[in-house]
Amino acid sequence: MPGLTTAVDSINWHRMQLACRLVLSIAALILPVAQAQQDEGDLGIIVVRTAEEANQILAALKAGADFQILAKERSVDSTANEGGHMEGLSPANLRRELRDALKDVKAGQFTGVVPFRGEFAILTIFPAGPNARKVDSKQDSLPVEPPSERNMIKIDGFIESDAAFLQYPQKPDGWERDPNQICSIRKESTPAALSALEKLLFDAEGPGTGKAEHLSENDADVAIETHVAMAQLHAFNGEMEQAIQQFQKAYEYATESSPKSLPFLREALGITYLHFSEMENGAYRGSGNLDFFPPIKPHAHYEKQEYSKLAIQFFLSYLEQKPDDREVKWLLNLAYETLGQYPAGVPAKYLVAERDFDSKESVGRFIDVAPAAGLNVFLAAGGVVVDDFENNGLLDVLVSSMYSCDSLHYFHNNGDGTFSDRTAQAGLLNQTGALQIVQADYNNDGCLDFLVLRGGWEFPMRRSLLRNNCDGTFTDVTEQSGLAATVTASQTAVWADIDNDGFLDLFIGNEKAPSQLFHNRGDGTFEDISHAAGIDQMSFVKGVTAADYDKDGYVDFFVSVFNGTKYLYHNNHNLTFTDVAREAGVQDSTFSFSTWFFDYDNDGWPDIFLTGYNINSIDDVLRSYQGQPVVQASRKTLKLFRNMHNGTFQDVTARVGLDRVFMPMGSNFGDIDNDGFLDIYLGMGSPSFSSLMPHVLLHNKEGKSFVDITASSGTGELHKGHGIAFADLERRGQEDIIAEIGGAVPSDRHVLRLFRNPGNDNDWINVRLTGVKSNRSAIGAEINVTVENDGHGSRSVYRTVGQTSSFGGNPLEQHIGLGHGARIVSIDTWWPATNTRQHFANIDKNQFISIKEFATDYVKLDRKPLRAPGTSAIAVGR
């Protein structure tokens, strides 16, 4: 296929353009991983959306402008915050058009403008040396992240399908503002891409040929890449037989002409067969025990085992050449588990020991009861919110899915331990393709509304504001509210009253676009004050959370940036903010995702939790479980910053036992044992089918340490975890865990999980606050419960309304564990907007109460258990 890389622009789209872009997009996965040469520094990249802007930047570089500063200021790539640095990569790891552009470039030089995935790139090779990574004084002291020993391979079709979508030529104007149009384009563009690739192969190989010996090594590489691109697109759609066929054809080419591709293809075939086995045996649609690690029922197995056995063959073939590869050894163990042969059947030299995952303590066994409760939704990655949307004292469940054609699902609580899907009745069927949802009563009418966020990890899409009509239905008011003026890619936002005027404002963290702050005018509309407020930095934001961290009466924001330094925006009390992350000690450069403020040690001051997120490496996660060294672990672990009560924070990650490497996406906190200390549940994964790591439940030991109780609690779900919520669904005083499960592509959809709390004899109180002059949702209001346990001295338990994860939504009502033998001494509230303080004594434990701002007494709520334990649908389970 001579001239393939130079002829793209001259051939029509249906024959070559899309096909080549798709082929090039997976070249880096097939070529062997190589580190940058020792005599050169990092590769650098600037990516912009138009050729005109790229040429302007190129002219500036030729005039002597600093590449890193231009990358930080202008690039829309995720490396922008790092000055364009692509750490640890060599040209061999890049797509072909980028590799070609770098062929004659030496350290300190830069390329011309390179068309790249529908955008435009300029690349450089930074000179080696201690100053190679300087962008500005703020980043001078940050460490460089060395390459991981083993990058996880990505089998899912996510990148390929997005490339097909973006290059599809028949997108109507304004498509990004219409979720239904996005769905239609998704359905059309992937088959069009497959047709283009098939035509490309037909022209290259001829009918009925495809013989590797007729091609040069370079042409064989291109044929392999093309077959792999087709395999990925079929995998995206769940057409696993066709995906395997394409991987097999690529494997035949590699065997004859390109052996360097064989390790990738062996693992790819093993992963694809294992995923196919899971699909064939209903692992994603059912609620079985084979989705967990450690195994809940030893020797349980799939009925149909052929594809698991084929997966094992390819994994063993791979390990014959690379016996120390942790990722493939792990996948091999999981494949044996599907046969009921873990651990005994696993070859001893490849065994991943169950003891590496043992729990040191137990709070009881959680059981998934989602099917019995009627929460039988089947979705891709998305968010979850649990709250009382109907003002009837019952908690409803709202879930979303990022796949373009999946709608939101609204589950009405029937009041008998079950739920009914009322999506259509609620008017939400057209709300499709949402990665995250965030609830609040933005217009103070007493009914909870919610915001829908789209485009995370992908490309800009419309957000939606859904107003609650207070009758079980919702109306899309995005246009009239003023939130539709810009279209961005985002999955994170937080509601907070920034000026204490009684109306909730909105901070939205965007990817490849500046963050946004919308001031609530109080008439149902919002004003974009992002630039004037000083928060509109360009970053790849994955999480944002709000709290008054310095107790000055005004709410502040913490922003989690995926691969860059974090922001702590201090409220200046005048609708402006100042980033004080460095001074406060939380500028941290961890690869991060979700985040939240919470008072983990009950000292009355909000602390910051941040999930490390190393998207590429199962290897590092397994090393962490096995107590092995992890390269630059400090940039991949979870992070906990303790509030020092003076405007600064201390990194206590290691002190409390959170210095471990996981792959959490969705995550949240709640009190699983009613001891008054907040525990953590992490949903693991990344888009690739190979990303199968158990979710993690971490028990808070009196604010001093966190202990992994996943194995003993039975919550180690292996499939992708996204939105997480803690809520007392049965009204029995125990918080259950609701987990939205599913991957980034339609072939990785999964059922919801509802892990029913086993319960204990500790006491509790549930407090619902309602604002009068403050915002009706009471977001930002603080609660202090003073309690005595078993006749001993008193202690305080603190909660703040609205503090929840940036990827999952707990109810705004506050479930507060009190510990064993509790006597409530008092409950105190503080309303920042009005500086109102309330004090209540002589309150019984184990009940639901309501407190209205300015009231002199509380109201006891009638919240009986939905049915006696053991008789409700939730209690009975399977």
Coordinates of C-alpha atoms in Angstrom, one line a residue, residues 273-762:
Y273 CA -12.6 -13.8 24.5
L274 CA -12.9 -13.2 28.2
H275 CA -15.3 -10.3 27.6
F276 CA -17.3 -12.4 25.1
S277 CA -17.5 -15.2 27.8
E278 CA -18.9 -12.7 30.3
M279 CA -21.5 -11.5 27.8
E280 CA -22.5 -15.0 26.7
N281 CA -23.0 -16.0 30.4
G282 CA -25.0 -12.9 31.3
A283 CA -22.5 -11.5 33.7
Y284 CA -23.4 -7.9 32.9
R285 CA -27.2 -8.3 32.8
G286 CA -27.4 -10.5 35.9
S287 CA -26.5 -10.0 39.5
G288 CA -24.4 -13.1 39.9
N289 CA -21.5 -13.8 42.3
L290 CA -18.9 -14.2 39.6
D291 CA -18.6 -10.4 39.2
F292 CA -16.7 -10.2 42.5
F293 CA -13.1 -10.6 43.7
P294 CA -12.3 -12.3 46.0
P295 CA -14.8 -14.9 44.9
I296 CA -18.0 -14.8 47.0
K297 CA -18.8 -18.4 46.2
P298 CA -15.7 -20.6 45.5
H299 CA -16.1 -23.0 42.6
A300 CA -19.1 -21.1 41.2
H301 CA -18.6 -21.1 37.4
Y302 CA -20.0 -20.1 34.0
E303 CA -22.2 -22.6 32.3
K304 CA -20.7 -21.8 28.9
Q305 CA -16.9 -22.1 29.2
E306 CA -15.5 -22.2 25.6
Y307 CA -14.5 -18.6 25.3
S308 CA -13.0 -18.4 28.8
K309 CA -10.8 -21.4 27.9
L310 CA -9.8 -19.7 24.7
A311 CA -8.9 -16.6 26.7
I312 CA -6.8 -18.7 29.0
Q313 CA -4.9 -20.1 26.0
F314 CA -4.0 -16.7 24.7
F315 CA -3.0 -15.4 28.1
L316 CA -0.8 -18.5 28.7
S317 CA 0.8 -18.0 25.2
Y318 CA 1.6 -14.4 26.1
L319 CA 3.0 -15.4 29.5
E320 CA 5.4 -17.9 27.9
Q321 CA 7.2 -14.9 26.5
K322 CA 6.6 -12.5 29.3
P323 CA 6.1 -14.5 32.5
D324 CA 6.4 -11.6 34.9
D325 CA 3.6 -9.5 33.3
R326 CA 1.2 -8.7 36.2
E327 CA -1.6 -7.5 34.1
V328 CA -1.9 -10.7 32.0
K329 CA -1.4 -12.9 35.1
W330 CA -4.3 -11.1 36.8
L331 CA -6.5 -11.5 33.8
L332 CA -5.5 -15.2 33.6
N333 CA -6.6 -15.6 37.3
L334 CA -10.0 -14.0 36.5
A335 CA -10.5 -16.3 33.5
Y336 CA -9.9 -19.3 35.8
E337 CA -12.4 -17.9 38.3
T338 CA -15.1 -18.0 35.6
L339 CA -14.4 -21.8 35.2
G340 CA -14.6 -22.3 39.0
Q341 CA -10.9 -23.2 39.0
Y342 CA -9.5 -20.3 41.0
P343 CA -7.2 -20.6 42.8
A344 CA -6.4 -24.4 42.5
G345 CA -6.4 -24.5 38.7
V346 CA -4.1 -21.5 38.1
P347 CA -0.5 -22.5 37.3
A348 CA 1.4 -21.8 40.5
K349 CA 3.9 -19.4 38.9
Y350 CA 1.1 -17.2 37.7
L351 CA -1.2 -17.3 40.7
V352 CA -2.4 -14.0 42.2
A353 CA -3.0 -15.0 45.8
E354 CA -6.4 -14.3 47.4
R355 CA -4.6 -13.4 50.7
D356 CA -3.3 -10.2 49.0
F357 CA -6.9 -9.0 49.2
D358 CA -7.8 -10.2 52.6
S359 CA -9.7 -7.9 55.1
K360 CA -8.3 -7.4 58.6
E361 CA -11.8 -6.8 60.0
S362 CA -15.5 -7.1 59.2
V363 CA -18.6 -5.0 59.7
G364 CA -20.8 -7.8 58.1
R365 CA -21.7 -8.9 54.6
F366 CA -23.5 -6.6 52.1
I367 CA -25.8 -8.3 49.6
D368 CA -26.8 -6.9 46.2
V369 CA -30.6 -6.6 46.2
A370 CA -31.1 -4.3 43.2
P371 CA -33.2 -6.8 41.1
A372 CA -35.6 -7.5 44.0
A373 CA -36.0 -3.8 44.6
G374 CA -36.9 -3.2 40.9
L375 CA -33.7 -1.2 40.2
N376 CA -33.2 -3.3 37.0
V377 CA -31.6 -0.7 34.8
F378 CA -28.8 -1.8 32.3
L379 CA -26.6 1.2 31.4
A380 CA -23.1 2.3 30.4
A381 CA -21.0 4.5 32.7
G382 CA -22.9 7.3 34.4
G383 CA -23.9 9.1 37.5
V384 CA -26.4 8.4 40.3
V385 CA -28.3 10.7 42.6
V386 CA -30.5 9.4 45.5
D387 CA -32.9 12.0 47.0
D388 CA -36.5 12.8 47.8
F389 CA -37.6 14.4 44.5
E390 CA -41.3 14.1 45.3
N391 CA -41.3 15.5 48.9
N392 CA -43.0 12.4 50.3
G393 CA -40.3 11.4 52.7
L394 CA -39.1 8.5 50.4
L395 CA -35.8 8.5 48.5
D396 CA -35.9 8.1 44.7
V397 CA -33.1 7.0 42.5
L398 CA -31.9 8.9 39.4
V399 CA -29.2 7.3 37.1
S400 CA -27.5 8.3 33.9
S401 CA -25.4 6.8 31.1
M402 CA -22.8 8.4 28.9
Y403 CA -23.6 6.3 25.9
S404 CA -25.2 8.7 23.4
C405 CA -28.5 6.8 23.0
D406 CA -29.1 5.8 26.7
S407 CA -31.6 8.0 28.5
L408 CA -31.7 9.0 32.1
H409 CA -33.7 6.6 34.3
Y410 CA -35.9 7.9 37.1
F411 CA -36.9 5.4 39.7
H412 CA -39.9 6.3 41.9
N413 CA -39.9 4.9 45.4
N414 CA -43.1 2.9 45.9
G415 CA -42.9 3.0 49.6
D416 CA -42.8 -0.8 50.0
G417 CA -39.2 -1.5 49.5
T418 CA -39.4 -1.5 45.7
F419 CA -39.0 1.1 42.9
S420 CA -40.8 1.8 39.6
D421 CA -39.2 3.2 36.5
R422 CA -41.1 6.4 35.8
T423 CA -38.6 7.9 33.3
A424 CA -41.3 8.4 30.6
Q425 CA -43.9 9.8 33.0
A426 CA -41.2 12.2 34.4
G427 CA -40.5 13.5 30.8
L428 CA -36.9 12.4 30.8
L429 CA -36.7 10.0 27.8
N430 CA -35.0 12.7 25.7
Q431 CA -32.3 13.3 28.2
T432 CA -29.7 11.0 26.7
G433 CA -25.9 10.6 26.9
A434 CA -25.3 12.0 30.4
L435 CA -22.1 11.1 32.4
Q436 CA -23.1 12.9 35.6
I437 CA -26.0 14.5 37.4
V438 CA -26.0 16.9 40.4
Q439 CA -29.1 17.8 42.4
A440 CA -30.2 21.0 44.2
D441 CA -33.3 23.3 44.5
Y442 CA -31.8 26.1 42.4
N443 CA -35.1 28.2 42.3
N444 CA -36.1 27.8 46.0
D445 CA -39.6 26.4 45.2
G446 CA -39.2 23.5 47.6
C447 CA -38.7 20.8 44.9
L448 CA -35.3 19.3 44.0
D449 CA -34.0 20.1 40.5
F450 CA -30.9 18.6 38.8
L451 CA -28.2 19.4 36.3
V452 CA -27.1 17.0 33.6
L453 CA -23.5 17.0 32.5
R454 CA -22.2 15.6 29.2
G455 CA -19.1 15.1 27.1
G456 CA -16.7 14.0 29.8
W457 CA -13.6 12.3 28.3
E458 CA -15.1 13.0 24.8
F459 CA -16.0 16.3 23.2
P460 CA -18.2 19.3 23.9
M461 CA -21.9 18.6 24.3
R462 CA -24.9 20.5 25.7
R463 CA -25.6 20.5 29.4
S464 CA -29.2 20.4 30.7
L465 CA -30.9 22.0 33.7
L466 CA -34.1 20.1 34.6
R467 CA -36.6 22.0 36.7
N468 CA -38.8 19.9 39.0
N469 CA -42.5 20.8 38.4
C470 CA -43.4 19.5 41.9
D471 CA -45.8 16.9 40.3
G472 CA -43.5 14.1 39.4
T473 CA -42.4 15.7 36.1
F474 CA -39.4 17.8 35.0
T475 CA -38.9 20.5 32.4
D476 CA -35.7 21.3 30.5
V477 CA -35.1 25.0 31.2
T478 CA -31.5 25.2 30.0
E479 CA -32.1 27.8 27.4
Q480 CA -34.1 30.2 29.5
S481 CA -31.8 29.8 32.5
G482 CA -28.8 31.0 30.6
L483 CA -26.8 27.8 31.0
A484 CA -26.9 26.9 27.3
A485 CA -24.8 29.8 26.0
T486 CA -21.7 27.7 25.9
V487 CA -21.2 24.0 25.1
T488 CA -18.4 22.2 26.8
A489 CA -17.2 18.7 27.7
S490 CA -17.7 18.2 31.4
Q491 CA -18.7 15.7 34.1
T492 CA -18.3 17.7 37.2
A493 CA -20.2 20.6 38.9
V494 CA -21.2 21.8 42.4
W495 CA -24.0 24.0 43.7
A496 CA -23.0 26.6 46.4
D497 CA -24.2 30.0 47.5
I498 CA -21.1 32.1 46.9
D499 CA -22.4 35.4 48.1
N500 CA -24.8 34.3 50.9
D501 CA -27.8 35.8 49.1
G502 CA -30.0 32.7 49.6
F503 CA -29.7 31.4 46.0
L504 CA -27.5 28.6 44.8
D505 CA -24.8 29.4 42.3
L506 CA -23.1 26.9 40.0
F507 CA -19.4 26.0 39.4
I508 CA -18.8 23.8 36.4
G509 CA -15.4 22.2 35.8
N510 CA -14.7 21.7 32.1
E511 CA -12.3 19.6 30.1
K512 CA -10.1 21.4 27.5
A513 CA -12.0 24.6 28.3
P514 CA -12.0 27.1 31.1
S515 CA -13.9 26.4 34.3
Q516 CA -17.2 28.3 34.6
L517 CA -19.0 30.0 37.5
F518 CA -22.7 31.0 37.1
H519 CA -24.2 33.5 39.5
N520 CA -27.9 32.8 40.3
R521 CA -29.8 36.0 39.7
G522 CA -32.7 34.8 41.9
D523 CA -35.3 34.9 39.0
G524 CA -34.5 31.4 37.5
T525 CA -31.6 32.7 35.4
F526 CA -27.8 32.7 35.7
E527 CA -25.0 35.1 34.8
D528 CA -21.6 33.7 33.7
I529 CA -19.1 35.5 35.9
S530 CA -16.2 33.1 35.3
H531 CA -13.6 35.6 34.1
A532 CA -14.5 38.3 36.6
A533 CA -14.5 35.8 39.4
G534 CA -11.0 34.6 38.5
I535 CA -11.8 30.9 38.2
D536 CA -11.6 30.5 34.4
Q537 CA -8.3 28.6 34.2
M538 CA -7.9 26.2 31.3
S539 CA -7.5 22.7 32.7
F540 CA -8.7 19.1 32.3
V541 CA -11.0 19.2 35.3
K542 CA -12.4 15.9 36.6
G543 CA -13.8 17.0 40.0
V544 CA -14.9 20.0 41.9
T545 CA -16.2 20.3 45.5
A546 CA -17.3 23.2 47.8
A547 CA -16.9 24.0 51.5
D548 CA -16.0 26.9 53.8
Y549 CA -12.6 25.5 54.6
D550 CA -11.3 28.5 56.6
K551 CA -14.6 29.1 58.5
D552 CA -14.9 32.7 57.4
G553 CA -18.6 32.3 56.5
Y554 CA -18.1 32.1 52.7
V555 CA -17.9 28.9 50.6
D556 CA -14.7 28.1 48.7
F557 CA -13.9 25.6 45.9
F558 CA -11.4 22.8 45.4
V559 CA -10.8 21.6 41.8
S560 CA -9.3 18.3 40.8
V561 CA -7.3 18.4 37.6
F562 CA -6.7 15.1 35.9
N563 CA -3.0 15.4 35.2
G564 CA -2.0 18.8 36.6
T565 CA -1.8 20.9 39.7
K566 CA -5.0 21.4 41.7
Y567 CA -6.8 24.7 42.5
L568 CA -8.1 25.9 45.9
Y569 CA -10.2 29.0 45.2
H570 CA -10.6 31.1 48.3
N571 CA -13.7 33.3 48.4
N572 CA -12.9 37.0 48.6
H573 CA -16.4 37.9 49.7
N574 CA -17.0 40.0 46.6
L575 CA -17.8 37.5 43.8
T576 CA -14.1 36.9 43.1
F577 CA -11.8 34.1 44.1
T578 CA -8.0 33.7 44.6
D579 CA -6.2 30.4 44.0
V580 CA -4.4 29.6 47.2
A581 CA -3.6 25.9 46.5
R582 CA 0.1 26.4 46.8
E583 CA 0.0 28.4 50.0
A584 CA -2.5 26.0 51.5
G585 CA -0.4 22.9 50.7
V586 CA -2.9 21.2 48.3
Q587 CA -1.5 22.1 44.9
D588 CA -0.6 18.4 44.6
S589 CA 0.2 17.0 41.1
T590 CA -1.4 13.6 41.6
F591 CA -3.1 12.1 38.6
S592 CA -6.6 12.5 40.0
F593 CA -10.3 12.2 39.4
S594 CA -13.2 12.6 41.9
T595 CA -12.9 14.6 45.1
W596 CA -14.8 15.9 48.1
F597 CA -14.7 17.9 51.3
F598 CA -15.6 15.9 54.4
D599 CA -14.7 16.0 58.1
Y600 CA -13.0 12.6 58.3
D601 CA -11.8 13.0 61.9
N602 CA -14.8 14.9 63.4
D603 CA -12.8 18.0 64.5
G604 CA -15.3 20.4 62.9
W605 CA -13.1 21.4 60.0
P606 CA -13.6 20.2 56.4
D607 CA -10.7 18.1 55.0
I608 CA -10.0 17.2 51.4
F609 CA -10.1 13.8 49.8
L610 CA -8.8 13.2 46.3
T611 CA -8.7 10.0 44.3
G612 CA -5.5 9.2 42.5
Y613 CA -6.3 7.9 39.1
N614 CA -3.6 6.1 37.0
I615 CA -5.8 5.3 34.0
N616 CA -3.2 3.1 32.3
S617 CA -1.9 0.5 34.8
I618 CA -3.3 -2.5 36.4
D619 CA 0.3 -3.4 37.0
D620 CA 0.7 -0.6 39.6
V621 CA -2.6 -1.5 41.3
L622 CA -1.5 -5.1 41.8
R623 CA 1.9 -4.0 43.0
S624 CA 0.1 -1.9 45.6
Y625 CA -2.0 -4.9 46.8
Q626 CA 1.1 -7.1 47.0
G627 CA 3.1 -4.5 48.9
Q628 CA 5.6 -4.1 46.0
P629 CA 7.2 -0.7 45.1
V630 CA 5.3 1.4 42.7
V631 CA 7.1 4.0 40.5
Q632 CA 6.3 7.5 41.8
A633 CA 3.5 6.1 43.9
S634 CA 3.0 9.5 45.6
R635 CA 1.5 10.7 42.3
K636 CA -0.9 7.8 41.9
T637 CA -2.2 7.1 45.4
L638 CA -5.3 8.4 47.0
K639 CA -4.8 11.7 48.9
L640 CA -6.1 13.0 52.1
F641 CA -5.4 16.5 53.3
R642 CA -6.2 17.3 56.9
N643 CA -7.4 20.8 57.6
M644 CA -5.0 22.5 60.1
H645 CA -7.5 25.2 61.2
N646 CA -5.3 28.0 59.9
G647 CA -6.0 28.1 56.2
T648 CA -3.5 25.3 55.4
F649 CA -3.7 21.5 55.0
Q650 CA -1.4 18.6 55.9
D651 CA -1.0 15.6 53.7
V652 CA -1.9 12.7 56.0
T653 CA -2.3 10.1 53.3
A654 CA 0.3 7.7 54.6
R655 CA -0.6 8.3 58.2
V656 CA -4.1 7.0 57.8
G657 CA -3.2 4.2 55.4
L658 CA -4.5 5.6 52.2
D659 CA -1.2 5.6 50.4
R660 CA -2.3 2.9 48.0
V661 CA -2.7 2.8 44.2
F662 CA -6.2 2.1 42.9
M663 CA -8.1 3.1 39.7
P664 CA -11.2 4.8 41.2
M665 CA -13.7 6.7 39.0
G666 CA -17.0 6.9 40.9
S667 CA -16.6 7.3 44.7
N668 CA -18.4 8.6 47.7
F669 CA -18.6 8.5 51.5
G670 CA -21.0 7.5 54.2
D671 CA -21.2 5.9 57.6
I672 CA -21.7 2.1 57.0
D673 CA -21.6 1.2 60.7
N674 CA -23.1 4.3 62.4
D675 CA -20.0 5.0 64.5
G676 CA -20.1 8.6 63.5
F677 CA -17.0 8.4 61.2
L678 CA -17.3 8.6 57.5
D679 CA -16.2 5.6 55.4
I680 CA -15.3 5.4 51.7
Y681 CA -16.4 3.3 48.7
L682 CA -14.5 3.4 45.5
G683 CA -15.7 2.2 42.1
M684 CA -12.8 1.0 39.9
G685 CA -12.0 0.9 36.3
S686 CA -11.3 2.6 33.0
P687 CA -12.8 2.1 29.5
S688 CA -10.8 -0.9 28.5
F689 CA -12.3 -4.4 28.8
S690 CA -9.0 -5.3 30.5
S691 CA -9.8 -3.0 33.4
L692 CA -11.2 -5.4 35.9
M693 CA -10.2 -4.5 39.4
P694 CA -12.4 -5.0 42.6
H695 CA -14.1 -2.0 44.0
V696 CA -12.9 -1.0 47.5
L697 CA -14.7 -0.4 50.8
L698 CA -12.6 1.5 53.3
H699 CA -13.7 1.6 57.0
N700 CA -12.8 4.8 58.9
K701 CA -11.3 3.8 62.3
E702 CA -12.2 6.8 64.5
G703 CA -10.6 9.3 62.2
K704 CA -7.2 7.7 62.7
S705 CA -6.9 5.2 59.9
F706 CA -8.8 3.5 57.0
V707 CA -9.0 -0.3 56.8
D708 CA -9.8 -2.2 53.6
I709 CA -12.9 -4.4 54.3
T710 CA -13.8 -5.2 50.7
A711 CA -13.3 -8.9 51.0
S712 CA -15.2 -9.4 54.2
S713 CA -18.0 -7.1 53.1
G714 CA -18.5 -8.8 49.7
T715 CA -18.5 -5.4 47.8
G716 CA -15.5 -6.2 45.5
E717 CA -17.5 -5.8 42.2
L718 CA -15.0 -6.3 39.3
H719 CA -16.8 -4.4 36.6
K720 CA -16.6 -0.6 36.0
G721 CA -17.8 1.6 38.8
H722 CA -19.0 5.1 38.3
G723 CA -21.6 7.1 40.3
I724 CA -21.7 6.0 43.9
A725 CA -24.2 7.1 46.6
F726 CA -24.8 6.2 50.3
A727 CA -28.5 6.3 51.4
D728 CA -30.9 4.8 53.9
L729 CA -33.4 3.5 51.3
E730 CA -35.4 1.4 53.7
R731 CA -35.7 4.0 56.4
R732 CA -34.3 1.6 59.0
G733 CA -31.3 3.7 60.1
Q734 CA -28.6 2.0 58.0
E735 CA -26.9 3.4 54.9
D736 CA -26.9 1.2 51.9
I737 CA -24.5 1.7 48.9
I738 CA -25.9 2.3 45.5
A739 CA -23.4 1.8 42.7
E740 CA -23.9 2.7 39.0
I741 CA -21.9 0.0 37.1
G742 CA -20.9 0.1 33.5
G743 CA -18.1 1.0 31.1
A744 CA -17.7 3.8 28.6
V745 CA -19.1 1.8 25.6
P746 CA -22.5 0.1 24.9
S747 CA -20.9 -3.4 24.9
D748 CA -19.8 -2.8 28.5
R749 CA -23.2 -1.9 30.0
H750 CA -24.0 -3.4 33.4
V751 CA -26.9 -3.6 35.9
L752 CA -27.1 -1.3 38.9
R753 CA -25.9 -2.6 42.3
L754 CA -27.7 -1.9 45.5
F755 CA -25.6 -3.3 48.4
R756 CA -27.9 -3.7 51.4
N757 CA -26.2 -2.8 54.7
P758 CA -26.0 -5.8 57.1
G759 CA -26.7 -3.5 60.0
N760 CA -25.6 -3.4 63.6
D761 CA -26.8 -2.1 67.0
N762 CA -25.2 1.4 66.8

